[in-house]
Short mmCIF file of C-alpha atoms and ligand atoms in Angstrom, two decimals:
data_model
loop_
_atom_site.label_atom_id
_atom_site.label_comp_id
_atom_site.label_asym_id
_atom_site.label_seq_id
_atom_site.Cartn_x
_atom_site.Cartn_y
_atom_site.Cartn_z
CA MET A 55 171.66 222.27 96.88
CA ARG A 56 171.66 223.85 99.90
CA LEU A 57 173.04 222.05 103.00
CA SER A 58 170.75 222.79 105.16
CA ARG A 59 168.73 221.06 103.35
CA TYR A 60 171.28 217.89 101.98
CA PHE A 61 171.56 214.26 103.94
CA LEU A 62 175.83 214.86 104.57
CA PRO A 63 176.49 213.09 107.97
CA VAL A 64 179.61 213.78 108.42
CA LEU A 65 182.16 212.06 111.39
CA LYS A 66 184.07 214.25 113.60
CA GLU A 67 186.13 211.12 115.14
CA THR A 68 188.17 209.15 112.63
CA PRO A 69 186.74 205.67 112.19
CA SER A 70 189.07 203.29 114.60
CA ASP A 71 187.99 200.28 112.07
CA ALA A 72 189.61 201.58 109.21
CA GLN A 73 192.74 200.98 108.19
CA ILE A 74 193.45 202.87 104.54
CA VAL A 75 192.92 206.47 104.46
CA SER A 76 190.46 206.40 100.78
CA HIS A 77 188.21 203.94 103.72
CA ARG A 78 188.32 206.64 107.22
CA LEU A 79 187.77 209.53 104.48
CA MET A 80 184.55 207.92 102.85
CA LEU A 81 182.98 207.00 106.29
CA ARG A 82 184.17 210.55 107.40
CA ALA A 83 182.70 212.49 104.60
CA GLY A 84 179.41 210.88 105.08
CA MET A 85 179.60 208.35 101.98
CA ILE A 86 178.99 205.23 102.88
CA LYS A 87 177.54 203.49 105.30
CA GLN A 88 178.22 200.00 106.34
CA ALA A 89 175.40 197.41 106.17
CA SER A 90 177.03 194.27 106.46
CA SER A 91 180.36 193.12 106.42
CA GLY A 92 181.88 194.13 103.12
CA ILE A 93 178.34 195.23 101.87
CA TYR A 94 177.81 199.38 101.71
CA SER A 95 174.90 201.49 101.65
CA TRP A 96 175.29 204.62 99.35
CA LEU A 97 174.71 207.93 100.98
CA PRO A 98 174.11 210.82 98.79
CA LEU A 99 177.76 211.72 98.46
CA GLY A 100 179.10 208.97 97.92
CA TYR A 101 176.22 207.54 95.35
CA LYS A 102 177.13 211.02 93.31
CA VAL A 103 180.25 210.04 92.62
CA LEU A 104 179.47 206.57 91.89
CA ASN A 105 177.34 207.97 89.34
CA ASN A 106 179.41 210.31 88.19
CA ILE A 107 182.28 207.45 87.42
CA LYS A 108 179.55 205.60 85.99
CA ARG A 109 178.79 207.71 83.33
CA ILE A 110 182.33 208.13 82.02
CA VAL A 111 182.65 204.80 81.69
CA ASP A 112 179.30 204.83 79.95
CA GLU A 113 180.65 207.63 77.63
CA GLU A 114 183.84 206.02 76.53
CA GLN A 115 181.93 202.38 76.26
CA GLU A 116 179.66 204.01 73.66
CA ARG A 117 182.65 206.09 72.39
CA ALA A 118 184.54 202.82 71.20
CA GLY A 119 180.99 201.37 69.91
CA HIS A 120 180.04 198.92 72.71
CA ILE A 121 176.25 199.05 73.45
CA PRO A 122 174.48 198.95 76.76
CA ILE A 123 172.62 196.40 78.06
CA LEU A 124 171.37 194.90 81.54
CA MET A 125 171.18 191.95 82.92
CA PRO A 126 169.54 190.37 86.29
CA THR A 127 172.19 190.20 89.72
CA ILE A 128 170.66 186.91 89.83
CA GLN A 129 171.45 183.87 88.02
CA SER A 130 170.39 180.59 87.40
CA ALA A 131 173.23 178.15 88.32
CA ASP A 132 171.95 175.79 85.47
CA LEU A 133 174.18 178.04 82.71
CA TRP A 134 177.00 177.87 85.11
CA ARG A 135 176.64 174.02 85.34
CA GLU A 136 177.33 174.29 81.35
CA SER A 137 180.31 176.56 81.48
CA GLY A 138 182.13 174.20 84.32
CA ARG A 139 181.94 177.35 86.69
CA TYR A 140 179.37 176.36 89.24
CA ASP A 141 182.15 174.42 90.97
CA ASP A 142 185.24 175.95 90.04
CA PHE A 143 183.68 179.28 91.45
CA GLY A 144 183.88 178.05 95.16
CA ASP A 145 182.85 179.36 98.20
CA GLU A 146 183.17 182.97 96.74
CA MET A 147 179.98 182.17 94.74
CA LEU A 148 176.68 183.01 96.81
CA ARG A 149 174.55 180.47 96.12
CA ILE A 150 170.73 180.42 96.57
CA SER A 151 167.34 178.43 96.18
CA ASP A 152 164.45 179.93 95.63
CA ARG A 153 160.67 178.42 97.33
CA HIS A 154 160.72 175.98 93.97
CA GLY A 155 164.46 174.39 95.14
CA HIS A 156 165.30 176.02 91.66
CA GLU A 157 169.02 176.79 92.73
CA MET A 158 170.57 180.23 91.82
CA LEU A 159 173.36 182.63 92.84
CA TYR A 160 174.04 185.95 92.56
CA GLY A 161 176.34 186.79 89.71
CA PRO A 162 179.73 187.13 90.54
CA THR A 163 180.46 188.03 86.88
CA ASN A 164 177.90 187.32 83.34
CA GLU A 165 180.09 185.86 80.75
CA GLU A 166 177.69 182.68 80.78
CA GLN A 167 174.41 184.76 81.02
CA LEU A 168 175.64 187.20 78.12
CA THR A 169 177.02 183.95 76.29
CA ASP A 170 173.41 182.67 76.62
CA ILE A 171 171.56 185.90 74.89
CA PHE A 172 174.13 185.27 72.44
CA ARG A 173 173.51 181.87 71.09
CA SER A 174 169.68 182.59 71.62
CA HIS A 175 169.38 185.40 69.04
CA VAL A 176 172.77 185.94 66.77
CA SER A 177 173.09 182.91 64.53
CA SER A 178 175.68 184.39 61.62
CA TYR A 179 178.50 186.15 60.89
CA LYS A 180 176.87 188.91 59.40
CA GLN A 181 176.14 190.27 63.09
CA LEU A 182 179.35 190.49 64.33
CA PRO A 183 181.40 191.80 65.88
CA LEU A 184 179.51 192.49 69.00
CA THR A 185 180.35 194.15 72.28
CA LEU A 186 177.55 194.32 74.85
CA TYR A 187 178.36 195.68 77.88
CA GLN A 188 176.54 196.40 81.00
CA VAL A 189 177.02 198.38 84.83
CA GLN A 190 175.80 196.12 87.55
CA TRP A 191 176.19 195.11 90.90
CA LYS A 192 178.21 192.32 91.83
CA PHE A 193 178.73 189.63 94.55
CA ARG A 194 181.89 187.63 95.62
CA ASP A 195 181.71 185.91 99.07
CA GLU A 196 185.70 187.45 99.25
CA ARG A 197 187.60 185.73 102.21
CA ARG A 198 188.86 188.79 103.18
CA PRO A 199 186.76 191.61 102.50
CA ARG A 200 188.28 195.14 103.50
CA PHE A 201 189.19 198.64 103.14
CA GLY A 202 185.58 199.51 102.57
CA ILE A 203 184.01 199.31 99.29
CA MET A 204 187.63 198.50 97.52
CA ARG A 205 187.59 194.55 98.81
CA GLY A 206 183.59 194.68 98.89
CA ARG A 207 181.68 191.36 98.96
CA GLU A 208 178.94 193.50 96.80
CA PHE A 209 180.42 195.63 94.36
CA TYR A 210 179.62 197.49 90.96
CA MET A 211 181.34 196.70 88.13
CA LYS A 212 181.49 197.40 84.69
CA ASP A 213 181.45 194.62 82.30
CA GLY A 214 181.98 193.74 78.70
CA TYR A 215 181.56 191.06 76.37
CA ASN A 216 182.81 191.02 72.61
CA PHE A 217 182.22 188.25 70.39
CA ASP A 218 184.31 188.17 67.07
CA LEU A 219 184.38 185.47 64.18
CA THR A 220 188.11 185.15 64.39
CA LYS A 221 190.97 185.53 67.28
CA GLU A 222 192.26 188.65 65.16
CA ASP A 223 188.95 190.38 65.74
CA ALA A 224 188.72 189.15 69.01
CA LEU A 225 192.38 190.37 69.19
CA HIS A 226 191.43 194.07 67.96
CA ALA A 227 188.56 194.72 70.24
CA TYR A 228 191.18 193.39 73.47
CA ASN A 229 192.86 196.40 72.33
CA ARG A 230 189.86 198.83 72.04
CA HIS A 231 189.27 197.61 75.56
CA LEU A 232 192.25 199.05 76.35
CA VAL A 233 192.44 202.08 74.41
CA SER A 234 189.34 203.32 76.09
CA TYR A 235 190.17 201.90 79.32
CA LEU A 236 193.15 204.50 78.98
CA ARG A 237 190.85 207.17 78.30
CA THR A 238 188.23 206.56 80.93
CA TYR A 239 190.60 206.50 84.25
CA GLU A 240 192.48 209.64 82.47
CA ARG A 241 189.49 211.13 82.76
CA MET A 242 188.94 210.62 86.64
CA GLY A 243 192.68 212.38 86.79
CA LEU A 244 194.03 208.77 87.54
CA GLN A 245 197.12 207.22 85.82
CA ALA A 246 195.98 203.11 85.79
CA ILE A 247 199.07 201.54 84.22
CA PRO A 248 198.00 198.17 82.50
CA MET A 249 200.15 194.96 83.63
CA ARG A 250 200.29 191.95 82.35
CA ALA A 251 198.55 189.49 85.01
CA ASP A 252 197.19 185.96 85.46
CA SER A 253 193.53 185.22 83.95
CA GLY A 254 192.50 183.50 87.25
CA ALA A 255 188.65 182.23 87.08
CA MET A 256 188.08 184.31 83.77
CA GLY A 257 190.28 181.59 81.85
CA GLY A 258 192.26 182.60 78.91
CA ASP A 259 195.84 183.69 78.15
CA ASP A 260 195.80 187.32 77.15
CA THR A 261 194.95 189.39 80.39
CA HIS A 262 196.04 193.12 81.37
CA GLU A 263 194.74 194.43 84.84
CA PHE A 264 194.76 198.09 85.12
CA LEU A 265 196.54 199.56 88.22
CA VAL A 266 196.57 202.68 90.04
CA LEU A 267 199.88 202.44 92.38
CA ALA A 268 199.08 203.28 95.92
CA ASP A 269 201.19 202.26 98.81
CA THR A 270 197.96 200.45 100.25
CA GLY A 271 196.90 198.72 96.80
CA GLU A 272 196.81 195.04 97.40
CA SER A 273 198.85 193.82 94.33
CA GLU A 274 202.59 193.94 94.60
CA VAL A 275 203.56 195.46 90.98
CA PHE A 276 207.09 195.12 89.07
CA TYR A 277 207.45 198.33 86.37
CA ASP A 278 210.12 199.90 84.78
CA SER A 279 209.29 203.92 85.43
CA ALA A 280 209.41 204.72 82.22
CA VAL A 281 205.69 203.65 81.94
CA THR A 282 204.69 206.22 84.35
CA GLU A 283 205.48 208.71 82.10
CA LEU A 284 202.88 207.96 79.19
CA THR A 285 200.05 209.58 78.92
CA PHE A 286 196.95 209.19 76.80
CA GLY A 287 195.98 212.91 77.01
CA ASP A 288 193.03 213.70 74.00
CA ARG A 289 194.57 212.15 71.19
CA ASP A 290 191.46 211.35 68.49
CA ILE A 291 191.49 207.32 67.95
CA ASP A 292 189.42 205.57 65.50
CA TYR A 293 188.04 202.63 67.31
CA GLY A 294 187.49 201.05 63.91
CA ASP A 295 191.41 201.34 63.21
CA VAL A 296 193.04 197.91 63.62
CA ALA A 297 196.33 199.87 63.26
CA GLN A 298 196.07 202.90 65.36
CA CYS A 299 194.48 200.73 68.34
CA GLN A 300 197.52 197.70 68.19
CA ALA A 301 199.91 200.64 67.92
CA VAL A 302 198.43 202.21 71.72
CA LEU A 303 198.20 198.68 72.91
CA GLU A 304 201.55 198.40 71.93
CA GLU A 305 202.76 202.14 73.35
CA PHE A 306 201.73 201.32 76.73
CA THR A 307 202.42 197.87 77.34
CA SER A 308 205.82 197.06 75.13
CA LYS A 309 207.78 198.30 78.65
CA TYR A 310 208.09 195.87 81.64
CA ALA A 311 205.08 196.32 84.08
CA ARG A 312 203.77 192.78 85.65
CA THR A 313 202.01 191.95 88.84
CA ASP A 314 203.39 189.36 91.45
CA GLU A 315 201.47 186.57 89.61
CA THR A 316 203.78 186.94 86.33
CA HIS A 317 206.41 188.54 87.59
CA ASP A 318 210.03 187.38 85.83
CA ALA A 319 212.58 188.22 87.75
CA ALA A 320 215.01 187.46 84.31
CA LEU A 321 213.31 190.12 82.24
CA PHE A 322 212.96 192.64 84.61
CA GLU A 323 216.69 192.74 84.98
CA GLU A 324 217.06 193.68 81.55
CA VAL A 325 215.36 197.00 82.64
CA PRO A 326 217.93 199.48 83.71
CA GLU A 327 218.46 199.83 87.37
CA GLU A 328 217.81 202.82 88.13
CA ARG A 329 214.32 202.72 85.81
CA ARG A 330 213.18 199.10 87.99
CA LYS A 331 210.56 199.65 90.47
CA VAL A 332 209.20 197.66 92.97
CA ALA A 333 205.80 199.27 94.60
CA ARG A 334 202.20 198.09 95.39
CA GLY A 335 198.93 198.48 93.21
CA ILE A 336 195.39 199.27 93.21
CA GLU A 337 193.66 196.69 90.20
CA VAL A 338 190.82 198.73 88.86
CA GLY A 339 189.97 197.05 85.88
CA GLN A 340 191.06 193.68 83.86
CA ILE A 341 190.81 192.92 80.40
CA PHE A 342 190.75 189.12 79.04
CA TYR A 343 190.71 187.61 75.72
CA PHE A 344 189.51 183.98 76.19
CA GLY A 345 188.95 182.76 72.54
CA THR A 346 186.32 179.79 72.53
CA LYS A 347 186.23 178.49 76.21
CA TYR A 348 182.54 179.59 76.33
CA SER A 349 181.32 179.61 73.02
CA GLU A 350 182.08 175.63 72.50
CA LYS A 351 181.02 174.71 76.11
CA MET A 352 177.96 176.50 75.72
CA GLY A 353 177.21 176.21 72.12
CA ALA A 354 177.63 179.62 70.88
CA THR A 355 178.25 179.41 67.33
CA VAL A 356 177.49 181.60 64.15
CA GLN A 357 177.52 180.24 60.46
CA GLY A 358 180.53 181.37 59.29
CA PRO A 359 181.73 183.08 55.89
CA ASP A 360 181.61 179.16 54.64
CA GLY A 361 178.36 178.08 55.86
CA LYS A 362 179.72 176.15 58.39
CA PRO A 363 179.17 176.44 62.24
CA THR A 364 181.99 178.14 63.71
CA PRO A 365 182.57 179.22 67.76
CA VAL A 366 183.11 182.85 68.57
CA HIS A 367 185.65 183.99 69.66
CA MET A 368 185.32 186.25 73.14
CA GLY A 369 187.22 188.24 75.56
CA SER A 370 185.50 189.88 78.87
CA HIS A 371 186.58 193.44 80.06
CA GLY A 372 185.79 195.29 83.63
CA ILE A 373 185.93 198.12 85.67
CA GLY A 374 185.87 198.24 88.91
CA VAL A 375 183.38 201.17 89.50
CA SER A 376 182.62 201.16 93.25
CA ARG A 377 186.92 200.25 93.83
CA LEU A 378 187.47 203.38 91.62
CA LEU A 379 186.30 205.52 94.52
CA GLY A 380 188.69 204.54 96.47
CA ALA A 381 191.27 204.10 94.08
CA ILE A 382 190.82 208.08 93.45
CA ILE A 383 190.57 208.97 96.98
CA GLU A 384 193.75 207.13 97.76
CA ALA A 385 195.46 208.98 94.66
CA SER A 386 194.02 212.30 95.90
CA HIS A 387 193.68 213.59 99.20
CA ASP A 388 195.49 215.74 101.91
CA ASP A 389 195.62 215.38 105.36
CA LYS A 390 192.38 217.52 105.43
CA GLY A 391 190.13 215.46 103.33
CA ILE A 392 189.37 214.39 100.13
CA ILE A 393 190.74 216.73 96.32
CA TRP A 394 188.30 215.47 94.04
CA PRO A 395 189.78 215.59 90.28
CA GLU A 396 187.11 217.77 88.45
CA GLY A 397 186.02 214.66 86.57
CA VAL A 398 184.35 213.11 89.11
CA THR A 399 183.47 215.97 91.73
CA PRO A 400 180.17 215.42 93.67
CA PHE A 401 179.39 219.07 93.10
CA HIS A 402 181.28 221.61 90.74
CA CYS A 403 181.65 224.58 93.50
CA GLY A 404 180.81 225.08 96.94
CA ILE A 405 179.62 228.32 98.46
CA VAL A 406 180.55 229.22 102.15
CA ASN A 407 178.79 231.97 103.55
CA LEU A 408 180.71 232.97 106.39
CA LYS A 409 178.06 235.55 108.47
CA GLN A 410 174.36 233.16 107.45
CA GLY A 411 171.85 236.15 108.13
CA ASP A 412 173.29 238.92 106.90
CA ASP A 413 171.26 240.66 104.46
CA GLU A 414 174.42 241.48 102.12
CA ALA A 415 176.25 237.79 102.52
CA ASP A 416 173.06 235.83 102.30
CA ALA A 417 171.85 237.91 98.97
CA ALA A 418 175.39 237.30 97.48
CA CYS A 419 175.34 233.77 97.89
CA GLU A 420 171.85 233.34 96.74
CA SER A 421 173.21 235.16 93.46
CA LEU A 422 175.91 233.44 93.20
CA TYR A 423 173.94 230.05 93.66
CA ALA A 424 171.53 231.32 90.88
CA GLN A 425 174.23 232.25 88.16
CA LEU A 426 176.29 228.91 88.73
CA THR A 427 173.49 227.22 88.87
CA HIS A 428 172.02 228.50 85.77
CA ALA A 429 175.04 227.81 83.69
CA GLY A 430 174.71 223.97 84.22
CA LEU A 431 176.91 223.54 87.43
CA GLU A 432 175.93 222.49 90.49
CA PRO A 433 177.16 224.11 93.69
CA LEU A 434 176.83 223.65 97.11
CA TYR A 435 175.51 226.14 99.01
CA ASP A 436 176.54 226.02 103.20
CA ASP A 437 173.98 228.19 104.24
CA ARG A 438 173.88 226.13 108.14
CA LYS A 439 174.47 229.00 111.01
CA GLU A 440 177.74 227.36 111.68
CA ARG A 441 181.27 228.81 112.52
CA ALA A 442 183.75 229.58 109.70
CA GLY A 443 186.13 227.32 110.83
CA GLY A 444 183.82 224.42 110.77
CA LYS A 445 182.07 225.41 107.48
CA PHE A 446 185.46 225.10 105.81
CA ALA A 447 186.80 221.70 107.57
CA THR A 448 183.33 220.45 105.92
CA MET A 449 184.37 221.52 102.53
CA ASP A 450 187.81 220.63 103.07
CA LEU A 451 187.34 216.78 104.17
CA ILE A 452 184.39 216.32 101.28
CA GLY A 453 187.02 217.87 98.47
CA LEU A 454 185.42 220.26 95.96
CA PRO A 455 187.65 221.10 93.97
CA TRP A 456 186.37 225.24 94.00
CA ARG A 457 185.25 227.00 96.39
CA ILE A 458 183.57 230.26 97.02
CA THR A 459 183.72 232.41 100.13
CA VAL A 460 181.45 235.09 101.17
CA GLY A 461 181.82 237.31 104.26
CA PRO A 462 180.75 240.71 104.69
CA ARG A 463 184.26 242.01 104.66
CA GLY A 464 184.69 241.31 100.65
CA LEU A 465 181.71 242.20 100.01
CA LYS A 466 182.33 245.89 101.29
CA ASN A 467 185.25 245.84 98.80
CA GLY A 468 183.04 244.12 95.57
CA VAL A 469 185.12 241.04 95.74
CA VAL A 470 184.53 237.33 96.94
CA GLU A 471 187.25 234.74 97.32
CA LEU A 472 187.93 231.69 94.93
CA THR A 473 189.99 229.02 96.46
CA SER A 474 191.54 225.88 95.17
CA ARG A 475 191.28 222.78 96.70
CA LYS A 476 194.19 221.38 95.39
CA THR A 477 196.56 224.12 95.83
CA GLY A 478 195.01 226.24 98.76
CA GLU A 479 195.63 229.22 96.47
CA SER A 480 193.07 232.18 97.10
CA GLU A 481 191.77 234.83 94.45
CA ASP A 482 189.56 238.32 95.19
CA LEU A 483 187.58 238.56 92.50
CA THR A 484 184.19 240.09 91.80
CA PRO A 485 181.30 237.57 92.36
CA GLU A 486 180.34 237.76 88.77
CA ALA A 487 184.85 237.09 87.33
CA ALA A 488 184.00 234.02 90.05
CA VAL A 489 181.31 233.02 88.46
CA GLU A 490 182.66 232.90 85.09
CA ARG A 491 185.99 231.41 86.10
CA VAL A 492 183.97 228.15 87.68
CA VAL A 493 182.00 227.78 84.50
CA GLY A 494 185.30 228.19 82.36
CA ILE A 495 187.24 225.46 84.01
CA TYR A 496 184.40 222.91 83.73
CA ASN A 497 184.26 224.56 79.86
CA LEU A 498 180.46 224.09 79.81
C1 P5A B 52 185.59 191.09 83.24
C2 P5A B 52 184.51 191.89 83.10
C3 P5A B 52 186.52 190.16 85.71
O1 P5A B 52 185.08 189.52 86.40
N1 P5A B 52 184.56 189.21 84.04
C4 P5A B 52 183.62 190.29 83.38
C5 P5A B 52 185.50 189.63 84.19
N2 P5A B 52 187.29 190.49 86.06
S1 P5A B 52 187.39 190.60 87.51
O2 P5A B 52 189.10 191.25 87.38
O3 P5A B 52 187.27 189.82 88.23
O4 P5A B 52 186.65 191.98 87.81
C6 P5A B 52 186.77 193.12 87.18
C7 P5A B 52 187.00 194.10 88.27
O5 P5A B 52 186.11 194.42 89.70
C8 P5A B 52 187.15 194.84 90.17
N3 P5A B 52 186.57 194.13 91.53
C9 P5A B 52 186.24 194.83 93.18
N4 P5A B 52 185.96 195.55 93.35
C10 P5A B 52 185.47 195.98 94.25
N5 P5A B 52 185.70 194.83 95.36
C11 P5A B 52 185.75 193.57 94.90
N6 P5A B 52 185.63 192.81 95.82
C12 P5A B 52 186.09 193.11 93.68
N7 P5A B 52 186.13 192.35 92.72
C13 P5A B 52 186.88 192.73 91.58
C14 P5A B 52 188.48 195.16 89.91
O6 P5A B 52 188.35 196.55 89.87
C15 P5A B 52 188.44 194.19 89.42
O7 P5A B 52 189.44 194.39 87.78
#
């Protein structure tokens, strides 16, 4: 992409109404535009990152054997009356009526809708286990929408639902989700710690929230600092292996880590004092096992091995896809702007032409652009007739991990400059070597 042709409405001024750094940076970098309170348009740069996050979520869900579907955002109130949640959800639910007076709602989540699909099409235990998921917009009329997309009213969520014959099978599905989530967040450059939490409006006893530690987080968390030393890494997991998934769950949840909803002061006291931490965190996901709560109320039964109708055991599992943009920026920025982890960056590499209009510099940039594109990367070429300072400031603000700077002086010596956004370190390389390095980093 050439910046002269792109739509990147960066703001010079820091927006005064944005209270936290991720919200400020998203507005300044031209990623989002508020449409109304808690509702945002996703401008091209923001939309690109949103799609990258969705892609990682999809890849990891499919790796775990979960099947993508897509359900509508507008749902019928009748389904929610069956589960009893039409009233329970209260003012957070956006209620709508159509021209025929039918009561509808903009889905805050989809347990009922997927249970309805399940009961229409699945009748035998032989069709289990089954986990279906979607990435779809949700609406919750939050009392205090704030921090931009972090607590929006309209937001993008991955929601998955498992259907199993027994509690043991459903707990395996729970563990499988926990493992796949650990992988997912790490690929985005995040450490998200599973913490025992409260199940709230979803119901059930077993639930973990995934929290990214950040001072601006909305949740108060209590944990043993030893949990922050755990990493999932690139271990090979067989998602069908019950013992393996259980072992990962135990490894990541046996240390004390709880949100304030379930905090137990006496248990916390047992953690050695120097490892006892009280901090704040951003909730980027939550997994639930709620047994037969929905299947019993909504008649989602299968014929069991004994021929008898058996209500299925269920759980649901969510990732805050749009909230993750905010969480990633909170975790990775400096005073100049965003620092995208390579896994989610909107463009792989920036190209800055220090002397637009200079034949040699223009030709070198065009050649870099062509080579990077040919290798399967997406560069962003700042081909505007701007001062170098302005170009650097824009690149730093939008946070691409790598920048190649091209100027007549370097070209005289046959080199361009490759700079890491994270460390600020630069290196002079021939254009070919610079391309090779960047391509190698992304391992394409
Ligand atoms: C699990 C999937 C559920 O809704 N039903 C289907 C279950 N869980 S949840 O914890 O309520 O939401 C899942 C994740 O969605 C994100 N989230 C939000 N993101 C932005 N703005 C909001 N207002 C908002 N509400 C929830 C969170 O990351 C949460 O973990």
